Short mmCIF file of C-alpha atoms and ligand atoms in Angstrom, two decimals:
data_model
loop_
_atom_site.label_atom_id
_atom_site.label_comp_id
_atom_site.label_asym_id
_atom_site.label_seq_id
_atom_site.Cartn_x
_atom_site.Cartn_y
_atom_site.Cartn_z
CA MET A 1 68.43 89.05 89.09
CA SER A 2 71.71 88.92 90.99
CA SER A 3 72.64 85.66 92.69
CA HIS A 4 74.94 87.55 95.07
CA LYS A 5 72.60 87.79 98.00
CA PRO A 6 74.54 88.34 101.23
CA ALA A 7 74.48 85.24 103.47
CA SER A 8 72.04 85.87 106.30
CA ASP A 9 74.76 85.63 108.93
CA ARG A 10 77.05 88.01 107.03
CA ILE A 11 78.25 90.89 109.21
CA THR A 12 77.32 93.99 107.26
CA VAL A 13 78.29 97.54 108.22
CA PRO A 14 74.89 98.20 109.92
CA LYS A 15 75.18 94.90 111.85
CA PHE A 16 78.70 95.85 112.92
CA VAL A 17 77.45 99.20 114.26
CA ALA A 18 74.46 97.51 115.96
CA MET A 19 76.83 95.27 117.94
CA LYS A 20 77.79 98.29 120.07
CA ARG A 21 74.14 99.16 120.69
CA ASP A 22 73.47 95.52 121.65
CA GLY A 23 76.44 95.43 124.04
CA LYS A 24 78.27 92.75 121.99
CA LYS A 25 82.08 93.06 121.96
CA ILE A 26 83.55 92.97 118.45
CA SER A 27 86.50 90.74 117.53
CA MET A 28 88.75 91.81 114.65
CA LEU A 29 92.02 90.37 113.32
CA THR A 30 94.17 91.21 110.34
CA ALA A 31 94.66 88.78 107.45
CA TYR A 32 96.60 89.10 104.23
CA ASP A 33 95.94 85.86 102.34
CA HIS A 34 93.23 83.34 101.50
CA THR A 35 94.11 80.49 103.88
CA MET A 36 94.42 82.68 106.95
CA ALA A 37 91.24 84.59 106.12
CA GLN A 38 89.34 81.31 105.71
CA LEU A 39 90.59 80.02 109.07
CA LEU A 40 89.70 83.24 110.89
CA ASP A 41 86.27 83.42 109.26
CA GLU A 42 85.55 79.80 110.18
CA ALA A 43 86.67 80.55 113.75
CA GLY A 44 83.99 83.24 113.94
CA VAL A 45 85.98 86.47 113.99
CA ASP A 46 83.56 89.36 113.38
CA SER A 47 85.76 91.47 111.13
CA ILE A 48 88.91 90.93 109.09
CA LEU A 49 91.18 93.85 108.37
CA VAL A 50 93.53 93.76 105.41
CA GLY A 51 95.81 96.19 107.22
CA ASP A 52 98.64 98.14 105.67
CA SER A 53 100.67 96.31 108.33
CA LEU A 54 101.13 93.87 105.44
CA SER A 55 103.96 96.18 104.42
CA MET A 56 105.87 95.02 107.53
CA VAL A 57 104.35 91.59 108.23
CA VAL A 58 104.26 90.18 104.69
CA GLN A 59 106.63 92.35 102.70
CA GLY A 60 109.33 92.80 105.35
CA HIS A 61 109.54 96.60 105.30
CA ASP A 62 110.39 98.61 108.44
CA THR A 63 107.22 100.74 108.25
CA THR A 64 103.75 100.68 106.71
CA LEU A 65 104.65 103.39 104.20
CA PRO A 66 105.94 101.39 101.21
CA VAL A 67 102.88 99.22 100.46
CA THR A 68 101.01 100.43 97.36
CA LEU A 69 97.31 100.58 96.55
CA ASP A 70 97.76 97.87 93.90
CA GLU A 71 99.44 95.60 96.46
CA MET A 72 96.66 96.21 99.02
CA ILE A 73 94.11 95.30 96.33
CA TYR A 74 96.03 92.15 95.38
CA HIS A 75 95.95 90.87 98.98
CA ALA A 76 92.40 92.08 99.70
CA LYS A 77 91.10 90.03 96.76
CA MET A 78 92.56 86.83 98.26
CA VAL A 79 91.05 87.63 101.64
CA ALA A 80 87.59 88.66 100.43
CA ARG A 81 87.32 85.52 98.28
CA ALA A 82 87.75 83.37 101.42
CA VAL A 83 85.36 85.15 103.74
CA HIS A 84 81.64 84.39 104.08
CA ARG A 85 80.69 85.92 107.43
CA ALA A 86 83.15 88.53 108.67
CA LEU A 87 83.09 92.19 107.65
CA VAL A 88 86.15 92.72 105.43
CA ILE A 89 87.81 96.13 105.76
CA VAL A 90 90.83 97.28 103.75
CA ASP A 91 93.33 99.97 104.71
CA LEU A 92 93.83 102.91 102.39
CA PRO A 93 97.62 102.98 102.12
CA PHE A 94 99.78 106.11 102.47
CA PRO A 95 99.28 108.57 100.73
CA SER A 96 96.25 107.42 98.72
CA PHE A 97 93.80 109.60 100.69
CA HIS A 98 96.00 112.67 101.18
CA LEU A 99 95.58 113.98 97.65
CA GLY A 100 92.04 115.26 98.10
CA VAL A 101 88.53 113.86 98.22
CA TYR A 102 88.42 112.99 94.50
CA SER A 103 91.55 110.89 94.67
CA ALA A 104 90.45 109.23 97.93
CA ILE A 105 87.16 108.21 96.29
CA GLU A 106 89.08 106.88 93.29
CA SER A 107 91.35 104.76 95.54
CA ALA A 108 88.62 103.54 97.89
CA GLY A 109 86.29 102.95 94.93
CA ARG A 110 88.91 100.66 93.36
CA ILE A 111 89.12 98.72 96.64
CA LEU A 112 85.37 98.13 96.77
CA LYS A 113 84.98 97.42 93.04
CA GLU A 114 87.99 95.15 92.61
CA THR A 115 88.28 93.21 95.88
CA GLY A 116 84.83 92.33 97.21
CA ALA A 117 85.63 94.01 100.57
CA GLN A 118 82.84 95.95 102.30
CA ALA A 119 84.63 98.97 103.74
CA VAL A 120 87.88 100.93 103.91
CA LYS A 121 89.88 102.26 106.83
CA LEU A 122 91.99 105.40 106.88
CA GLU A 123 94.25 106.95 109.47
CA GLY A 124 93.05 110.30 110.74
CA GLY A 125 90.42 112.31 112.60
CA VAL A 126 89.88 116.07 112.44
CA GLU A 127 92.10 116.70 109.40
CA GLN A 128 90.56 113.81 107.45
CA ALA A 129 86.92 114.74 108.21
CA GLU A 130 86.33 116.18 104.74
CA VAL A 131 87.75 113.08 103.06
CA ILE A 132 85.68 110.76 105.29
CA ALA A 133 82.51 112.75 104.48
CA GLY A 134 83.33 112.62 100.75
CA LEU A 135 83.84 108.85 100.81
CA VAL A 136 80.64 108.30 102.80
CA SER A 137 78.63 110.47 100.42
CA ALA A 138 79.94 108.26 97.59
CA GLY A 139 78.52 105.22 99.40
CA ILE A 140 81.86 103.97 100.70
CA PRO A 141 81.78 102.89 104.37
CA VAL A 142 84.76 104.29 106.27
CA MET A 143 86.42 103.20 109.49
CA ALA A 144 88.67 105.90 110.97
CA HIS A 145 91.93 105.28 112.86
CA VAL A 146 92.74 107.60 115.75
CA GLY A 147 95.55 107.69 118.34
CA LEU A 148 98.85 106.25 117.18
CA ARG A 149 98.89 106.47 113.40
CA PRO A 150 101.73 104.32 112.05
CA GLN A 151 101.68 106.19 108.72
CA LEU A 152 102.96 109.27 110.64
CA VAL A 153 106.04 107.42 111.92
CA MET A 154 108.46 109.75 110.10
CA GLN A 155 106.82 112.81 111.63
CA MET A 156 106.57 111.26 115.14
CA GLY A 157 110.07 109.75 115.08
CA GLY A 158 108.77 106.42 116.40
CA TYR A 159 105.69 104.65 117.72
CA LYS A 160 104.48 106.33 120.92
CA VAL A 161 101.43 106.09 123.18
CA GLN A 162 99.14 109.04 122.35
CA ARG A 163 98.14 110.89 125.54
CA ASP A 164 96.56 114.18 124.41
CA GLU A 165 92.98 113.41 125.53
CA GLU A 166 91.53 116.62 124.11
CA GLN A 167 92.99 115.91 120.67
CA LEU A 168 91.96 112.25 120.79
CA LEU A 169 88.35 113.14 121.60
CA ALA A 170 88.29 115.88 118.95
CA ASP A 171 89.60 113.40 116.34
CA ALA A 172 87.10 110.72 117.35
CA LEU A 173 84.12 113.11 117.27
CA ALA A 174 85.21 114.64 113.96
CA ALA A 175 85.42 111.17 112.37
CA GLN A 176 82.04 110.17 113.77
CA ASN A 177 80.39 113.43 112.68
CA ALA A 178 81.87 113.02 109.19
CA GLY A 179 80.09 109.68 108.90
CA ALA A 180 82.66 107.04 109.89
CA PHE A 181 80.91 103.83 110.99
CA GLY A 182 83.62 102.87 113.48
CA MET A 183 87.17 103.60 114.47
CA VAL A 184 90.37 101.97 115.54
CA LEU A 185 91.91 103.48 118.68
CA GLU A 186 95.61 102.61 118.72
CA CYS A 187 97.99 102.99 121.67
CA VAL A 188 95.81 105.23 123.82
CA PRO A 189 95.71 105.14 127.65
CA ARG A 190 92.85 102.85 128.70
CA SER A 191 91.00 105.59 130.63
CA ALA A 192 90.96 107.88 127.58
CA ALA A 193 89.85 105.02 125.30
CA ALA A 194 87.02 104.13 127.70
CA LYS A 195 85.87 107.77 127.84
CA ILE A 196 85.91 108.11 124.04
CA SER A 197 84.07 104.80 123.64
CA ALA A 198 81.35 105.97 126.06
CA GLU A 199 81.04 109.29 124.23
CA LEU A 200 80.66 107.82 120.73
CA THR A 201 77.66 106.06 119.22
CA ILE A 202 79.86 104.15 116.72
CA PRO A 203 82.07 101.23 117.81
CA THR A 204 85.68 101.74 118.87
CA ILE A 205 88.09 98.91 118.14
CA GLY A 206 91.11 99.05 120.41
CA ILE A 207 94.69 97.95 119.88
CA GLY A 208 96.78 98.80 122.92
CA ALA A 209 93.80 100.79 124.22
CA GLY A 210 92.45 98.62 127.04
CA ALA A 211 89.23 96.79 127.74
CA GLY A 212 86.90 99.81 127.63
CA CYS A 213 86.72 99.75 123.82
CA ASP A 214 83.78 98.18 121.99
CA GLY A 215 86.04 95.64 120.32
CA GLN A 216 89.64 94.58 119.89
CA VAL A 217 91.99 94.09 116.95
CA LEU A 218 95.42 92.47 116.76
CA VAL A 219 97.83 91.74 113.94
CA VAL A 220 97.24 88.03 113.32
CA ASN A 221 100.94 87.13 113.05
CA ASP A 222 101.53 88.66 116.51
CA MET A 223 98.62 86.86 118.20
CA LEU A 224 99.60 83.51 116.67
CA GLY A 225 103.22 83.82 117.81
CA LEU A 226 104.53 84.01 114.24
CA THR A 227 106.38 87.29 114.59
CA GLY A 228 110.14 87.16 115.04
CA GLY A 229 111.83 89.99 116.96
CA TYR A 230 110.00 92.86 118.62
CA VAL A 231 106.38 92.36 119.64
CA PRO A 232 104.49 95.27 121.25
CA LYS A 233 103.44 95.14 124.95
CA PHE A 234 99.73 95.09 124.07
CA VAL A 235 99.97 91.78 122.17
CA LYS A 236 98.82 88.52 123.72
CA ALA A 237 100.18 85.46 121.90
CA TYR A 238 97.53 82.73 121.78
CA ALA A 239 99.85 80.20 120.06
CA ASP A 240 103.52 79.62 119.27
CA LEU A 241 103.28 78.94 115.55
CA ARG A 242 106.82 80.19 114.95
CA GLY A 243 108.14 77.47 117.27
CA GLN A 244 105.85 74.81 115.78
CA ILE A 245 106.74 75.68 112.18
CA THR A 246 110.47 75.67 112.94
CA THR A 247 110.21 72.28 114.69
CA ALA A 248 108.17 70.80 111.81
CA ALA A 249 110.53 72.16 109.15
CA ARG A 250 113.60 70.83 111.03
CA GLN A 251 112.02 67.39 111.34
CA TYR A 252 111.18 67.38 107.62
CA CYS A 253 114.79 68.28 106.71
CA GLU A 254 116.12 65.52 108.98
CA GLU A 255 113.73 62.93 107.50
CA VAL A 256 114.56 63.89 103.91
CA ARG A 257 118.28 63.76 104.65
CA GLY A 258 117.96 60.47 106.57
CA GLY A 259 115.61 58.83 104.04
CA ALA A 260 112.65 58.49 106.45
CA PHE A 261 110.49 60.65 104.17
CA PRO A 262 108.82 59.72 101.90
CA ALA A 263 107.66 56.35 103.28
CA ASP A 264 105.82 53.90 101.04
CA GLU A 265 102.45 55.39 102.00
CA HIS A 266 103.54 58.74 100.55
CA SER A 267 104.30 57.28 97.13
CA PHE A 268 102.58 55.24 94.39
CA LYS A 269 102.76 51.51 93.49
O1 KIV B 301 97.44 97.92 109.53
C1 KIV B 301 96.97 97.35 110.53
O2 KIV B 301 97.16 96.14 110.74
C2 KIV B 301 96.19 98.15 111.45
C3 KIV B 301 95.80 97.52 112.74
C4 KIV B 301 96.97 97.38 113.60
C5 KIV B 301 94.70 98.23 113.39
O3 KIV B 301 95.88 99.26 111.17
#
């Protein structure tokens, strides 16, 4: 008999979907390593996304395109190992799901088998419906990602608010009909996001999409005030960790240079 029974308060995919039906707003944050995932899980966040934003946030690239499937798996393992309650979702990186259903199942299957995460996310709606259906029929829960799709940055020439309501609704419905259990709506006018959220039976998780979504997601480094340089308009910083870390590191350097650290209590008799 397996000893890996899910903890009773574990947020499973069906529980995640039921939160919409029960009128409970869903909180989601990204995480890329063990310590952060542990802190967020202990704080009670409902879902943790190992986003391909790790390409920019952790690896320092300009876009989300360079991160590989192996690198996503490496980080997802650290995150999943730390999490006891939240639903852990992992992004399928570019272009791991553009090479057909077979290859998408191979990539997503590796994520589920090797990391301990519960679901994958992929960018796309109408044109990814066949891939979503294929993954779902293989038993792989899929979250879709509609609106601004950062993996299309080369084609779009930048990151822009997506305003074509007809296309947005068509993408959202196609993903739902293909079997997606939820979807991220990124950089969509709040009225359109609210309309789509009302239309769908599965939860919408907004980022730059207003309060009418069924939940919200932010990149954790942005919401903790860790990001240097440009931060998008839709981010609210709940802390200034960049400032606090810089101050702490400066003080440490001064104390080492001045001999104040280590004191006797930080060493052995
Ligand atoms: O990669 C990511 O972090 C994301 C979120 C911004 C939704 O896709």
